[in-house]
CSV table of C-alpha atoms in Angstrom, one decimal:
chain,number,residue,atom,x,y,z
A,1,UNK,CA,0.1,0.0,0.0
A,2,UNK,CA,0.6,2.9,-1.3
A,3,UNK,CA,0.8,6.2,1.1
A,4,UNK,CA,1.8,10.3,0.1
A,5,UNK,CA,1.5,13.2,2.6
A,6,UNK,CA,1.7,16.6,1.6
A,7,UNK,CA,2.1,19.3,3.8
A,8,UNK,CA,2.9,23.0,4.2
A,9,UNK,CA,4.8,23.8,6.8
A,10,UNK,CA,7.2,26.9,8.2
A,11,UNK,CA,10.0,26.6,10.3
A,12,UNK,CA,9.8,27.6,13.2
A,13,UNK,CA,12.9,26.2,14.8
A,14,UNK,CA,16.9,25.6,14.2
A,15,UNK,CA,16.5,22.2,15.0
A,16,UNK,CA,16.4,19.6,13.1
A,17,UNK,CA,19.5,17.9,11.7
A,18,UNK,CA,20.3,18.4,8.6
A,19,UNK,CA,17.9,20.2,7.2
A,20,UNK,CA,19.8,23.5,5.3
A,21,UNK,CA,16.4,26.4,5.1
A,22,UNK,CA,17.1,29.1,8.0
A,23,UNK,CA,14.0,29.7,10.4
A,24,UNK,CA,10.9,31.5,9.1
A,25,UNK,CA,11.0,29.6,5.5
A,26,UNK,CA,8.1,28.4,4.6
A,27,UNK,CA,8.3,24.7,3.2
A,28,UNK,CA,6.3,21.7,1.4
A,29,UNK,CA,7.4,18.6,2.4
A,30,UNK,CA,6.1,15.4,1.1
A,31,UNK,CA,6.4,11.9,2.8
A,32,UNK,CA,5.3,8.4,0.2
A,33,UNK,CA,5.9,6.1,2.0
A,34,UNK,CA,5.3,1.9,0.7
A,35,UNK,CA,3.4,0.4,3.1
A,36,UNK,CA,4.1,-4.3,2.9
A,37,UNK,CA,1.0,-5.8,4.5
A,38,UNK,CA,1.2,-9.4,5.8
A,39,UNK,CA,-1.6,-11.0,6.9
A,40,UNK,CA,-3.5,-8.0,5.8
A,41,UNK,CA,-1.0,-5.8,9.3
A,42,UNK,CA,1.7,-3.9,8.8
A,43,UNK,CA,5.4,-6.0,8.4
A,44,UNK,CA,7.6,-3.4,7.0
A,45,UNK,CA,7.1,0.4,6.3
A,46,UNK,CA,9.1,2.4,3.9
A,47,UNK,CA,9.4,6.0,4.0
A,48,UNK,CA,11.0,9.1,3.5
A,49,UNK,CA,10.4,12.8,3.7
A,50,UNK,CA,11.3,15.3,0.6
A,51,UNK,CA,11.9,19.1,2.0
A,52,UNK,CA,11.5,22.1,-0.5
A,53,UNK,CA,10.5,25.4,-0.3
A,54,UNK,CA,6.9,26.2,-1.3
A,55,UNK,CA,5.7,28.0,-4.4
A,56,UNK,CA,9.8,26.7,-5.6
A,57,UNK,CA,10.2,25.6,-9.1
A,58,UNK,CA,11.0,22.1,-7.7
A,59,UNK,CA,8.0,21.9,-5.5
A,60,UNK,CA,5.4,20.6,-7.3
A,61,UNK,CA,5.7,16.6,-8.4
A,62,UNK,CA,4.0,16.5,-12.3
A,63,UNK,CA,3.0,13.8,-14.3
A,64,UNK,CA,2.3,14.8,-17.8
A,65,UNK,CA,-1.1,14.4,-18.8
A,66,UNK,CA,0.0,11.9,-21.8
A,67,UNK,CA,2.1,9.6,-19.2
A,68,UNK,CA,0.9,6.1,-19.4
A,69,UNK,CA,1.5,3.1,-16.5
A,70,UNK,CA,4.6,0.9,-17.4
A,71,UNK,CA,4.2,-2.5,-16.2
A,72,UNK,CA,6.7,-5.5,-15.9
A,73,UNK,CA,6.3,-8.9,-18.2
A,74,UNK,CA,4.9,-11.1,-15.3
A,75,UNK,CA,6.0,-14.0,-17.3
């Protein structure tokens, strides 16, 4: 199962290690998570966060309208 969260935040402190934005910066945060299920229960989660300036060039992940899914050959 895939869960894709998107948050808009404003940094109010500088205690997040490795985050190179100054206090007061408005950020767009995307947090996709992939859950592996076993017997209907979550047995593993893989997730990460993408921190970007809100409204900046890299703020949006756009998929072209003519994009089509590609499925691997099951053979």
